[in-house]
CSV table of C-alpha atoms in Angstrom, one decimal:
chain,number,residue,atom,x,y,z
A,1,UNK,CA,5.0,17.0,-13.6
A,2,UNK,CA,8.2,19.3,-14.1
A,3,UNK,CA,11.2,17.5,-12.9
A,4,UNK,CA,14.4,17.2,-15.2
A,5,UNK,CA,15.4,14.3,-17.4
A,6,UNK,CA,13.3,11.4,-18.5
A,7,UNK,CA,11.6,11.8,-15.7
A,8,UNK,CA,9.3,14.4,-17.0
A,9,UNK,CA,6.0,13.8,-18.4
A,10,UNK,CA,6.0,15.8,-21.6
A,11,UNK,CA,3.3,16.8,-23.2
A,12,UNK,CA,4.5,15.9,-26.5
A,13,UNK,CA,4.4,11.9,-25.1
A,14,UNK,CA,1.9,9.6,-26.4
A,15,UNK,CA,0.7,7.4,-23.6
A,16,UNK,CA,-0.1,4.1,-25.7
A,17,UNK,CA,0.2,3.5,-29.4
A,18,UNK,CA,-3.9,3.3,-28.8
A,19,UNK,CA,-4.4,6.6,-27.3
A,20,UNK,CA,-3.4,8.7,-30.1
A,21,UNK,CA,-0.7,11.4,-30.6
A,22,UNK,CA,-3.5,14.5,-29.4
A,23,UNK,CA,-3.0,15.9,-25.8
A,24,UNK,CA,-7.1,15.7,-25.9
A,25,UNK,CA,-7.0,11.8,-26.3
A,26,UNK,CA,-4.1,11.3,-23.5
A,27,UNK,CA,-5.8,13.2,-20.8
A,28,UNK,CA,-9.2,11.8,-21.3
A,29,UNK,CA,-8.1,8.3,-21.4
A,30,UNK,CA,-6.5,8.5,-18.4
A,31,UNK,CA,-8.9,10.7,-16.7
A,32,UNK,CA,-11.2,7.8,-17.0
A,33,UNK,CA,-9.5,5.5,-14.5
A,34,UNK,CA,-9.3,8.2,-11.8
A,35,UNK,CA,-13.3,8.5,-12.3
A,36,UNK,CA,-13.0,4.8,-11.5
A,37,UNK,CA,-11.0,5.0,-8.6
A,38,UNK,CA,-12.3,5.4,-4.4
A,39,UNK,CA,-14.2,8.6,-4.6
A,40,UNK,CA,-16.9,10.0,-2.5
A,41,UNK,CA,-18.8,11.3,-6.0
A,42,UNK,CA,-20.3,8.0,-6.6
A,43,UNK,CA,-23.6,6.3,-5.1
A,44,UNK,CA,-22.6,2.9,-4.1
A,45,UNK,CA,-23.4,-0.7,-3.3
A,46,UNK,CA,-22.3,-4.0,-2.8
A,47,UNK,CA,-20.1,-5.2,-5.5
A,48,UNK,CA,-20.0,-8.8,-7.1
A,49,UNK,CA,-16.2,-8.6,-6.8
A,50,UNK,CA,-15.0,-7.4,-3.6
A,51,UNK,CA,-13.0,-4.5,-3.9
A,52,UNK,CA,-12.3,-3.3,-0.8
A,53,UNK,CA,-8.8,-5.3,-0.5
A,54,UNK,CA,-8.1,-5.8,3.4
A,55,UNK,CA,-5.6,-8.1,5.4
A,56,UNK,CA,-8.7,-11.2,5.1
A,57,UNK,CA,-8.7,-11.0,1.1
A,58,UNK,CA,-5.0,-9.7,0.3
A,59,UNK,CA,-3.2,-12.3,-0.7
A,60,UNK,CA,-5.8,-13.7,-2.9
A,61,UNK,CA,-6.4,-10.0,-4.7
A,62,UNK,CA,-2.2,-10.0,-4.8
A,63,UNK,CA,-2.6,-12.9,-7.1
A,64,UNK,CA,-5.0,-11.7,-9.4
A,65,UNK,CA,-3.1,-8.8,-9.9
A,66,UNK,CA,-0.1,-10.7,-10.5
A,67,UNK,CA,-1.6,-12.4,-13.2
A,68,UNK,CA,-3.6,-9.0,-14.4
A,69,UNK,CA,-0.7,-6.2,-14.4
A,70,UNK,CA,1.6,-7.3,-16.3
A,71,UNK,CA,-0.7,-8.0,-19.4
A,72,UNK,CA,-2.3,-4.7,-19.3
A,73,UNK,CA,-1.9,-1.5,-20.9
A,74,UNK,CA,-0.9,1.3,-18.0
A,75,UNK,CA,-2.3,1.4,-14.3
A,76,UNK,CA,-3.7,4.3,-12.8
A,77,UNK,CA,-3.1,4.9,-8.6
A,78,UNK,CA,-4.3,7.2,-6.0
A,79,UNK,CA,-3.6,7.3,-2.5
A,80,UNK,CA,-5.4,8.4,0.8
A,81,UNK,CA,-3.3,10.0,3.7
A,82,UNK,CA,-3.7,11.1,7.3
A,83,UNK,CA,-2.7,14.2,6.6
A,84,UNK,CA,-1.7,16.6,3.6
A,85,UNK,CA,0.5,19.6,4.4
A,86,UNK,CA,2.6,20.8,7.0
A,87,UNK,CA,3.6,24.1,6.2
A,88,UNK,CA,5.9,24.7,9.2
A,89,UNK,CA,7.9,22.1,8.9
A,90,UNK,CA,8.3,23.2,5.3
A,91,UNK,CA,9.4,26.6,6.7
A,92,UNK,CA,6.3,28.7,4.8
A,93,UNK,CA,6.4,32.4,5.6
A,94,UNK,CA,2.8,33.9,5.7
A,95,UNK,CA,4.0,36.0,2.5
A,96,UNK,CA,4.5,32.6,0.6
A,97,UNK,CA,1.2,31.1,1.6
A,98,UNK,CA,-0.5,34.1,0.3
A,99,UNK,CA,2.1,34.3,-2.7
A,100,UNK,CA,0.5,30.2,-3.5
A,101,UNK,CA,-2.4,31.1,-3.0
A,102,UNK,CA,-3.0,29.2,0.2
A,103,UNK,CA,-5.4,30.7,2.6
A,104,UNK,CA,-8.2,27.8,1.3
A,105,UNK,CA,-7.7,24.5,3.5
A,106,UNK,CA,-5.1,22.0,2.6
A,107,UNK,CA,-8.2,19.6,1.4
A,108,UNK,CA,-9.3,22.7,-0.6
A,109,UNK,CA,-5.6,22.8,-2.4
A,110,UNK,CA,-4.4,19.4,-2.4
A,111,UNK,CA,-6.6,16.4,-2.9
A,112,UNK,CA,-7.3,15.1,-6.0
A,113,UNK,CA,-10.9,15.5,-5.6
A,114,UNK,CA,-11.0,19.1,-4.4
A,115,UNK,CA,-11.3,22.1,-6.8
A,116,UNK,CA,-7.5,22.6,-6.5
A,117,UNK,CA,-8.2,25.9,-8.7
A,118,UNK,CA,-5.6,27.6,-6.1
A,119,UNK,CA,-2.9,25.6,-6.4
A,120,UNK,CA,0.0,27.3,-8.0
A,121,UNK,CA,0.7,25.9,-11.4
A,122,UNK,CA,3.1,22.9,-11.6
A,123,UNK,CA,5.7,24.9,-13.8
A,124,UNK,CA,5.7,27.6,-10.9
A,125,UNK,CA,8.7,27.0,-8.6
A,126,UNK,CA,7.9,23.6,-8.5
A,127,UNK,CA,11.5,23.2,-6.0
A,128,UNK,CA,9.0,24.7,-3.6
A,129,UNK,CA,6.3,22.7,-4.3
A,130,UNK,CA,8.7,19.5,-3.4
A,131,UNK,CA,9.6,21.3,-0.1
A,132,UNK,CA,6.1,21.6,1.0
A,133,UNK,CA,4.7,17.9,-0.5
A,134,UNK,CA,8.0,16.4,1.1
A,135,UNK,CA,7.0,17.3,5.0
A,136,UNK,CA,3.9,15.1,4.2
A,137,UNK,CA,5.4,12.1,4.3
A,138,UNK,CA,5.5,12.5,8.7
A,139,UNK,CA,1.7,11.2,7.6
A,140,UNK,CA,0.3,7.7,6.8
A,141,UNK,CA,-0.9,6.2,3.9
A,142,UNK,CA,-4.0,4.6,4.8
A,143,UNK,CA,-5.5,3.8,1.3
A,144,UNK,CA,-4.5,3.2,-2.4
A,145,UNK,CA,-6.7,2.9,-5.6
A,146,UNK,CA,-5.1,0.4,-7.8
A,147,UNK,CA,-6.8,0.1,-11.0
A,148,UNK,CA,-5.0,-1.8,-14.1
A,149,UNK,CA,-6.7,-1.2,-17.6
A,150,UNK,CA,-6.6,-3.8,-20.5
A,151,UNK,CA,-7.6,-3.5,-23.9
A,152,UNK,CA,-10.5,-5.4,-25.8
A,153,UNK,CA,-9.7,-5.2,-29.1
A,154,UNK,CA,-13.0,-6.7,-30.3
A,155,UNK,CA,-14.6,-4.6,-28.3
A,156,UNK,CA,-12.4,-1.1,-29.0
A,157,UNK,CA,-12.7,-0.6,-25.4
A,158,UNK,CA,-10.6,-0.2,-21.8
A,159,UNK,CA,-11.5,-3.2,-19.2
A,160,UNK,CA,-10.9,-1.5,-15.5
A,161,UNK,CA,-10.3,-3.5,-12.8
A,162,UNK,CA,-10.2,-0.9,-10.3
A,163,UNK,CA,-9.1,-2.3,-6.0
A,164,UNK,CA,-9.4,-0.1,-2.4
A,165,UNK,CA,-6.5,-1.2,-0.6
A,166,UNK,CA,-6.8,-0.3,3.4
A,167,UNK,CA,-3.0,0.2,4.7
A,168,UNK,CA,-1.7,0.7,7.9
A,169,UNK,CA,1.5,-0.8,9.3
A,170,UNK,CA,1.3,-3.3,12.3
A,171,UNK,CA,4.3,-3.8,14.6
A,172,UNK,CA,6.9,-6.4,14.2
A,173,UNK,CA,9.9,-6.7,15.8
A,174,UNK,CA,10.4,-3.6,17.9
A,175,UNK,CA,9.0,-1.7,14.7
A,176,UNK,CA,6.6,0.4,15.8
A,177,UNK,CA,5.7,3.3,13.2
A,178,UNK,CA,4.5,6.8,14.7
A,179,UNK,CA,2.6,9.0,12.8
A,180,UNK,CA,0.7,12.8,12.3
A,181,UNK,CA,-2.7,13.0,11.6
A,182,UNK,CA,-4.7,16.4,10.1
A,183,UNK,CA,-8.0,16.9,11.4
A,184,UNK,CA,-9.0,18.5,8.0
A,185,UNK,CA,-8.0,15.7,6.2
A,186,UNK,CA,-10.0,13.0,8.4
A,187,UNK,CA,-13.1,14.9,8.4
A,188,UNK,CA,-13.0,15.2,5.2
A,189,UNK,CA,-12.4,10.9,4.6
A,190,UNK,CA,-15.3,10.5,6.8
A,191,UNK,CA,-18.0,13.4,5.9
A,192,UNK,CA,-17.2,13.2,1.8
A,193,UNK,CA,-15.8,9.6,1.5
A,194,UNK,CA,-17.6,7.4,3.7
A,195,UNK,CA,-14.2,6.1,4.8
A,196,UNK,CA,-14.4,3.4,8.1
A,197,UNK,CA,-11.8,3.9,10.2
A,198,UNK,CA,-12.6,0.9,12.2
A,199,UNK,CA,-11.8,-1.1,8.6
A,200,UNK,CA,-8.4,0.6,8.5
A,201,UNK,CA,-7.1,0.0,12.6
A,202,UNK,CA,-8.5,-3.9,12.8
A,203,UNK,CA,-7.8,-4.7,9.1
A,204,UNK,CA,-5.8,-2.6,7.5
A,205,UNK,CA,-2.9,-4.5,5.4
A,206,UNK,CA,0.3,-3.9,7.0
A,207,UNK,CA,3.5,-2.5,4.9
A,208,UNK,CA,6.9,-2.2,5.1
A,209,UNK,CA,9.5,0.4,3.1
A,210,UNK,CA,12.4,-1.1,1.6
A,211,UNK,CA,14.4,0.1,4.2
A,212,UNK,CA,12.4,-0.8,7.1
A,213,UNK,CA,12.1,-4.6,6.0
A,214,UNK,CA,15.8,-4.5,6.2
A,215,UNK,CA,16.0,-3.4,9.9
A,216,UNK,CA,13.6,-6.0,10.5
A,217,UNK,CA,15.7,-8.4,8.9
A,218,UNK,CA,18.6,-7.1,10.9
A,219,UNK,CA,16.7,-7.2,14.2
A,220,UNK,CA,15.5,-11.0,13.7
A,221,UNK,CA,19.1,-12.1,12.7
A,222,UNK,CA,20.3,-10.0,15.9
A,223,UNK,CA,17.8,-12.5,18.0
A,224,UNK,CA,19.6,-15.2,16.8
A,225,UNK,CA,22.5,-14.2,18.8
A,226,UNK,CA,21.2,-12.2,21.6
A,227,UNK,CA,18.6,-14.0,23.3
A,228,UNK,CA,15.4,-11.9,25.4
A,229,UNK,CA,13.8,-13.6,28.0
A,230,UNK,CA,11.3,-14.3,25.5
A,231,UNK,CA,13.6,-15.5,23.2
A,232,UNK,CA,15.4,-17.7,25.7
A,233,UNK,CA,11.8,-19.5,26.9
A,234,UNK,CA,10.7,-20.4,23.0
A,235,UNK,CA,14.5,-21.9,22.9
A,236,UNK,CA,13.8,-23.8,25.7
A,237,UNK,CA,10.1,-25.2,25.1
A,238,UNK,CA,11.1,-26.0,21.3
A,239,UNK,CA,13.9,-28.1,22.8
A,240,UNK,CA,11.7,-29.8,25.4
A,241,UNK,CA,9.2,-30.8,23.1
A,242,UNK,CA,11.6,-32.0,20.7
A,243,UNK,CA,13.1,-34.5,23.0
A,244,UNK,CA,9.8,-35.5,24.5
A,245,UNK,CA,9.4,-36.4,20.8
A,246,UNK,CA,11.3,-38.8,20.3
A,247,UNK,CA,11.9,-39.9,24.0
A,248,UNK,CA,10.0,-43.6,24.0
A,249,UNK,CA,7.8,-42.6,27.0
A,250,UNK,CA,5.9,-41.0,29.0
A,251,UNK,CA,2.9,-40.7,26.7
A,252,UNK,CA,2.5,-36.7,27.2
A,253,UNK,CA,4.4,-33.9,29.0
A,254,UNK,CA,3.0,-31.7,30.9
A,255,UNK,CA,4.5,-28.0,31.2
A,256,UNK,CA,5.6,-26.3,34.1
A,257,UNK,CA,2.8,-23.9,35.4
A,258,UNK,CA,3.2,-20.7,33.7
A,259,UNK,CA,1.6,-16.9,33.8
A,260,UNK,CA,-1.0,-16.4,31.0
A,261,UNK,CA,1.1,-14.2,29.1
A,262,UNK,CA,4.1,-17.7,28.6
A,263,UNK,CA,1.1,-20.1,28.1
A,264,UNK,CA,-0.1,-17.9,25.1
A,265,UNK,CA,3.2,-17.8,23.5
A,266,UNK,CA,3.2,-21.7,23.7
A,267,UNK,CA,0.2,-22.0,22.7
A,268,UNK,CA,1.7,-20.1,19.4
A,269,UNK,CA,4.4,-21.6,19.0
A,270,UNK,CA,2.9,-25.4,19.3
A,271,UNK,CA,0.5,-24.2,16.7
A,272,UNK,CA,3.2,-23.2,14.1
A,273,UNK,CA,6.8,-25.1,14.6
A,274,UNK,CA,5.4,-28.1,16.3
A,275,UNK,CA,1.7,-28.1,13.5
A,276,UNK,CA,0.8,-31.6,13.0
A,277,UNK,CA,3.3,-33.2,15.7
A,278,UNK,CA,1.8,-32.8,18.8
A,279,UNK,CA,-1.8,-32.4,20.5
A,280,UNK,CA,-2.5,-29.9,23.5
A,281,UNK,CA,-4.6,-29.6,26.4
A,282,UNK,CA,-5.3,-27.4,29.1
A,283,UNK,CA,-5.2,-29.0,32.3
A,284,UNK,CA,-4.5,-27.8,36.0
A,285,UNK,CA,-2.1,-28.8,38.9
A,286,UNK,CA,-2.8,-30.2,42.5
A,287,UNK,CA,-2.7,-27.1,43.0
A,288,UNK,CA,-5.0,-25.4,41.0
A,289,UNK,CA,-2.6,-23.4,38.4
A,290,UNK,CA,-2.8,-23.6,35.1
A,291,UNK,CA,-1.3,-25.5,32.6
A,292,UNK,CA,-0.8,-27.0,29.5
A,293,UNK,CA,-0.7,-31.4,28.6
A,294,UNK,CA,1.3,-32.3,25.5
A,295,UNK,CA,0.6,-35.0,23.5
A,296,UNK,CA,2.2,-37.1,20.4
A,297,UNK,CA,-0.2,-36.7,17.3
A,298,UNK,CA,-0.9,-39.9,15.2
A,299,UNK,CA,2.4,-40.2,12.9
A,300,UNK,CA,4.0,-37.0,14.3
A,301,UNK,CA,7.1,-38.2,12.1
A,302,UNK,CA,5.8,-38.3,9.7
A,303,UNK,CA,4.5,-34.4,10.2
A,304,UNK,CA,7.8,-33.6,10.7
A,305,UNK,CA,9.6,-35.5,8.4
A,306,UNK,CA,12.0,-36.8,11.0
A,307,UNK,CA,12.4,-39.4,14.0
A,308,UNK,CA,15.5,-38.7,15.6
A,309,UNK,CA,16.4,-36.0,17.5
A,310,UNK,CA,18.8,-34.2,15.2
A,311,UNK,CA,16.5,-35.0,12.8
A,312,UNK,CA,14.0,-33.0,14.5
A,313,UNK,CA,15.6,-30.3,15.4
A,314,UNK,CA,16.5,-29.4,12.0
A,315,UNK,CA,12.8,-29.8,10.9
A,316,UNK,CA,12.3,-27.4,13.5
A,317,UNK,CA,14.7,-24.6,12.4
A,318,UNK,CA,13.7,-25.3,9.1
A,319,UNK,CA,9.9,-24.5,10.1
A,320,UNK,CA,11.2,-21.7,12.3
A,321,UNK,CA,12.5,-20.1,9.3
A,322,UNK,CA,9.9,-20.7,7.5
A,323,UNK,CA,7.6,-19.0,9.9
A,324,UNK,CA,10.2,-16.0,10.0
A,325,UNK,CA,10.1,-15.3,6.3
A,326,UNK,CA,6.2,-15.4,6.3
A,327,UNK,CA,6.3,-13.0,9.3
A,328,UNK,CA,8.1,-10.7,7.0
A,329,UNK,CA,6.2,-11.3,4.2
A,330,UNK,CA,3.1,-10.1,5.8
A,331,UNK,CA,4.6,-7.1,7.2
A,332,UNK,CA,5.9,-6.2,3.9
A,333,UNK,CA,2.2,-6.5,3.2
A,334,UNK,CA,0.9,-4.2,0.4
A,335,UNK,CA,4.2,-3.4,-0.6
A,336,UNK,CA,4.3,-6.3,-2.9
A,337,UNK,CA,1.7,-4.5,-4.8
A,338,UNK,CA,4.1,-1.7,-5.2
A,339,UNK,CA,7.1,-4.1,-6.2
A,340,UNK,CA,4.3,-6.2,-8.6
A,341,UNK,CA,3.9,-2.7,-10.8
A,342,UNK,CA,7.2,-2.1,-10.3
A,343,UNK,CA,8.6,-4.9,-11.9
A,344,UNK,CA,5.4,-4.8,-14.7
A,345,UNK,CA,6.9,-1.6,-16.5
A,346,UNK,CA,3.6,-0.7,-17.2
A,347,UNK,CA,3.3,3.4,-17.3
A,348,UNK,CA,1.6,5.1,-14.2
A,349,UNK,CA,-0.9,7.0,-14.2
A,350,UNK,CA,-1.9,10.3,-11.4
A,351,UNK,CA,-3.6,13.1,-11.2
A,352,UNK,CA,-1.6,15.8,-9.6
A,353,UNK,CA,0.7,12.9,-8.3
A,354,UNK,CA,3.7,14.9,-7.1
A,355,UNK,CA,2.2,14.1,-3.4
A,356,UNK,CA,1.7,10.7,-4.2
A,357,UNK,CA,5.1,9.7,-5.6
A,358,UNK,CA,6.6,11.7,-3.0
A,359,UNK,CA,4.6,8.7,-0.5
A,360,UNK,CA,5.5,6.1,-2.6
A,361,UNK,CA,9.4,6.8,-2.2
A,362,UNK,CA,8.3,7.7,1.5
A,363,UNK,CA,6.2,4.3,2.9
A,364,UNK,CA,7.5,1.9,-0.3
A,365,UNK,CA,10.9,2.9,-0.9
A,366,UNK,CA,14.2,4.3,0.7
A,367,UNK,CA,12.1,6.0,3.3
A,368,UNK,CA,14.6,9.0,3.4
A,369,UNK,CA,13.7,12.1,1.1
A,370,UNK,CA,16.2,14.3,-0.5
A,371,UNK,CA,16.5,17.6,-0.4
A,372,UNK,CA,15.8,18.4,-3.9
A,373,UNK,CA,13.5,17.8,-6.4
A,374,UNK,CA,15.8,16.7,-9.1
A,375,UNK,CA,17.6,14.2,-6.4
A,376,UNK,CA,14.5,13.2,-5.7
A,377,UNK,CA,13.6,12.5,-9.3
A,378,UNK,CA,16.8,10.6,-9.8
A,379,UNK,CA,16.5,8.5,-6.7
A,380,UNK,CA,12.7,7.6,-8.0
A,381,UNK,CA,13.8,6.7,-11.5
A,382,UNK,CA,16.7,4.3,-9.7
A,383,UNK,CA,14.2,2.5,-8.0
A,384,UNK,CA,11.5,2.5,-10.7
A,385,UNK,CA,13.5,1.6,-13.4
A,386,UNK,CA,11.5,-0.4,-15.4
A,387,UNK,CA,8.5,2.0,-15.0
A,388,UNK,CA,8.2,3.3,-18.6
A,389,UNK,CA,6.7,6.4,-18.0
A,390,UNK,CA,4.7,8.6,-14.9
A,391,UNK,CA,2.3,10.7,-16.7
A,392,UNK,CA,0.3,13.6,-14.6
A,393,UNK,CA,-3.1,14.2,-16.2
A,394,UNK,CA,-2.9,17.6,-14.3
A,395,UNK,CA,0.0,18.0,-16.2
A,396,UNK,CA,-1.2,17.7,-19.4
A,397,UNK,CA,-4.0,19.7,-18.7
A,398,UNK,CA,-2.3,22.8,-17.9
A,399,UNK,CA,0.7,22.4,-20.1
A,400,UNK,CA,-0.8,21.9,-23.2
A,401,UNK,CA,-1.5,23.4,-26.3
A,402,UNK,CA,-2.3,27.3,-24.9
A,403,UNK,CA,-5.6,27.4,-26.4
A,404,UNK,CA,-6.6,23.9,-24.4
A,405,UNK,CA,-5.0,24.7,-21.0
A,406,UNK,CA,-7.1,28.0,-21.0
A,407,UNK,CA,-10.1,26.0,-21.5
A,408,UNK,CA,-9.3,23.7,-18.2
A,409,UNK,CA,-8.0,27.0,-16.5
A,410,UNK,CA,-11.7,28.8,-17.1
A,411,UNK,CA,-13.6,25.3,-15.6
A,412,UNK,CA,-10.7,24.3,-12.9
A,413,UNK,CA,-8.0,21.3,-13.2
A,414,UNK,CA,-9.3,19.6,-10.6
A,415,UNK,CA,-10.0,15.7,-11.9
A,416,UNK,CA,-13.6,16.3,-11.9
A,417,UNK,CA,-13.1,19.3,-13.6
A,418,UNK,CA,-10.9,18.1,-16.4
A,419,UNK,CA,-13.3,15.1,-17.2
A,420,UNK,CA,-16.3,17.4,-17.5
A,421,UNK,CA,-14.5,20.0,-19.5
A,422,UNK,CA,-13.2,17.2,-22.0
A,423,UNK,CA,-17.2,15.9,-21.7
A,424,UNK,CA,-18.4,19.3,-22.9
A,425,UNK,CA,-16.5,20.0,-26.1
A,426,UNK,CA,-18.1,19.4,-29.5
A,427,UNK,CA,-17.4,17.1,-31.8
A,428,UNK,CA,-15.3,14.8,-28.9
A,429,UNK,CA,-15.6,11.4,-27.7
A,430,UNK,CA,-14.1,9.9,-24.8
A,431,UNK,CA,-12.5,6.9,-24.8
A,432,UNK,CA,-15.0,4.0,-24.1
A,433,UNK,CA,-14.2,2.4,-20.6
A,434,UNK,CA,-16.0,-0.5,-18.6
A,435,UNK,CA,-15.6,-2.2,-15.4
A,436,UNK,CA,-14.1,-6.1,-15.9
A,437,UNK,CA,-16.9,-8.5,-15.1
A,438,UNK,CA,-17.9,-8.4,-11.2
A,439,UNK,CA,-16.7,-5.1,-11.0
A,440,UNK,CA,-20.4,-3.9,-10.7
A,441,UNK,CA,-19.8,-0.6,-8.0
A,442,UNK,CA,-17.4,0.6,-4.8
A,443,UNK,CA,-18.2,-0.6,-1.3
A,444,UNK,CA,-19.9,1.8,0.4
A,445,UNK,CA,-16.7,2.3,2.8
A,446,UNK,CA,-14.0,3.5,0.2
A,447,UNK,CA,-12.4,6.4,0.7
């Protein structure tokens, strides 16, 4: 896309030693992944491999990839959003909606799926393009395609490995994200993608930007200091327990009676700082109310590592800690995926990406967007600055050799377009492509 620098995706570029020096070659290797990734074109079923990445099989997905991206060749992305456009925040006058060619639906001209034949070309006032693709990042991004592709030499082929992440940030620590939503844009998830919104609210993987994971670090290290009532009751049972601990008798302690919502944050926190030490039961009063028996476990010091009382109270902060960090780490959630291609330098891959890079700096990054494109280019590159290349397949689909882009323009540059335009010409052959072992289809809830 046509920003200034290195940043731009020239036409002249040769994605991979392997893909050849023609623009033909480029855009139909990496139009291939995009065919790959969630789309409502496909019939589906049940795959061998489970694609459909959620908070139950993240962390094991995160370490395949981590072992997968950075021995591939490039990785193609897409993302899903709960809404597109908002042109009055972008300060559209009806004279420039009709100037872009915008009286189709924002679906109609944005998504990568939809005949985008009315979107204004890339080259044309792109600044304004920014302005408008900027306001969408007041919307969620509720699903990336992550698909890395390796090279079989043997077989002169591409291995896809092609992942539906479900995102959608949980609250932690007073962090509680607010969002827009398009109705255009749902209905259109739902009635062309098959996409479950019940999947994304109860297990959606969380994520944090780079700047929200450091407010949450600065409220948690603020609750060291400044204690809630909350905080002050956790203090308070962690320091009971710990003395009943190493105290030679009685055999159990039993809490003082407690509303449901303090039994269930005991209950937590026994299960977590005090794993392994200690046993609990329910129990009731003389009085009937409710509450909770603690009991030594079998070698509880040896759980803990410690049998005095200074001893256990710094296995205790330790675990506290520990549990803190992996709070954070969950939150940060799909982010790491972000950071993982990040730090790969492999080159990424979109079709008509502006919108999604413009999300990625949005829900990954700073969070802030500057005004301009060419800031906003810099800022990107800052961050990304081991990511070799972004190439637009768009792009090079309309900013190609004259003869070539007329070709897409007669058929439409829409992704669907562009692969069965290169599928049509004589005398061509695409790039041969096949899913990695497992990878048999798409669930039938992508989006």
């Amino acid at each position: 896309f046509d920003v200034p620098g290195e940043f731009v995706a020239r036409r002249q570029a040769v994605l991979l030693p392997r893909l050849g020096s023609s623009v033909l070659n480029v855009v139909s290797c990496v139009i291939l992944p995009f065919c790959l990734i969630p789309a409502s074109v496909f019939c589906r079923i049940p795959p061998l491999f489970e694609m459909d990445v959620t908070v139950e099989n993240f962390e094991e997905v995160l370490k395949h990839l981590e072992g997968l991206v950075p021995s591939c060749e490039f990785v193609s992305f897409d993302m899903e959003f709960s809404g597109l456009t908002n042109f009055e925040a972008a300060n559209f006058t009806a004279s420039e909606k009709k100037r872009n060619n915008s009286t189709s639906s924002d679906i109609d001209r944005m998504n990568n799926d939809g005949d985008d034949n009315e979107l204004p070309s890339l080259s044309d006032d792109v600044e304004k393009k920014y302005a408008e693709v900027r306001t969408a990042s007041e919307f969620l991004v509720i699903q990336v395609g992550i698909c890395p592709f390796s090279w079989d030499e043997k077989k002169s082929e591409f291995i896809a490995h092609p992942f539906n992440f479900y995102t959608f940030p949980r609250e932690i620590r007073g962090h509680d994200l607010r969002f827009r939503c398009q109705t255009s844009s749902l209905s259109f998830l739902v009635d062309r993608g098959h996409f479950d919104f019940n999947k994304l609210i109860r297990s959606g993987i969380p994520y944090l930007s780079v700047a929200q994971e450091a407010r949450v670090r600065a409220a948690a290290a603020s609750a060291q200091s400044t204690l809630s009532d909350t905080d002050a009751f956790i203090r308070e049972l962690r320091e009971r327990v710990a003395a009943f601990l190493v105290a030679p008798e009685p055999a159990s302690l039993t809490l003082p009676p407690a509303d449901a919502f303090r039994r269930k944050l005991t209950y937590q926190e026994l299960s977590i700082t005090f794993k392994g030490a200690v046993t609990v039961d329910k129990c009731c009063t003389d009085s009937g109310d409710v509450t909770i028996k603690i009991s030594r476990a079998k070698n509880w010091g040896h759980s803990l590592g410690a049998t005095s009382l200074e001893q256990v109270r710094a296995a205790l902060a330790g675990r506290v800690r520990a549990a803190e960090e992996r709070e954070i780490w969950l939150a940060v959630g799909f982010r790491h995926v972000i950071d993982l291609v990040a730090r790969s330098g492999k080159p990424l891959v979109g079709h008509n990406m502006l919108l999604d890079l413009v999300h990625l700096e949005a829900a990954f990054g700073r969070g802030e967007l500057p005004a301009t494109l060419h800031e906003f280019a810099s800022q990107l590159r800052e961050r990304l600055p081991h990511v070799r290349a972004f190439f637009d397949t768009k792009h090079l689909a309309t900013a190609g050799p004259r003869s070539l882009a007329a070709c897409f323009a007669r058929h439409g540059t829409s992704l669907s377009s562009v692969f069965q335009t290169l599928a049509r010409l004589p005398d061509f052959q695409l790039p041969a492509v096949t899913l990695a072992p497992g990878f048999t289809s798409f669930g039938r809830s992508g989006g």
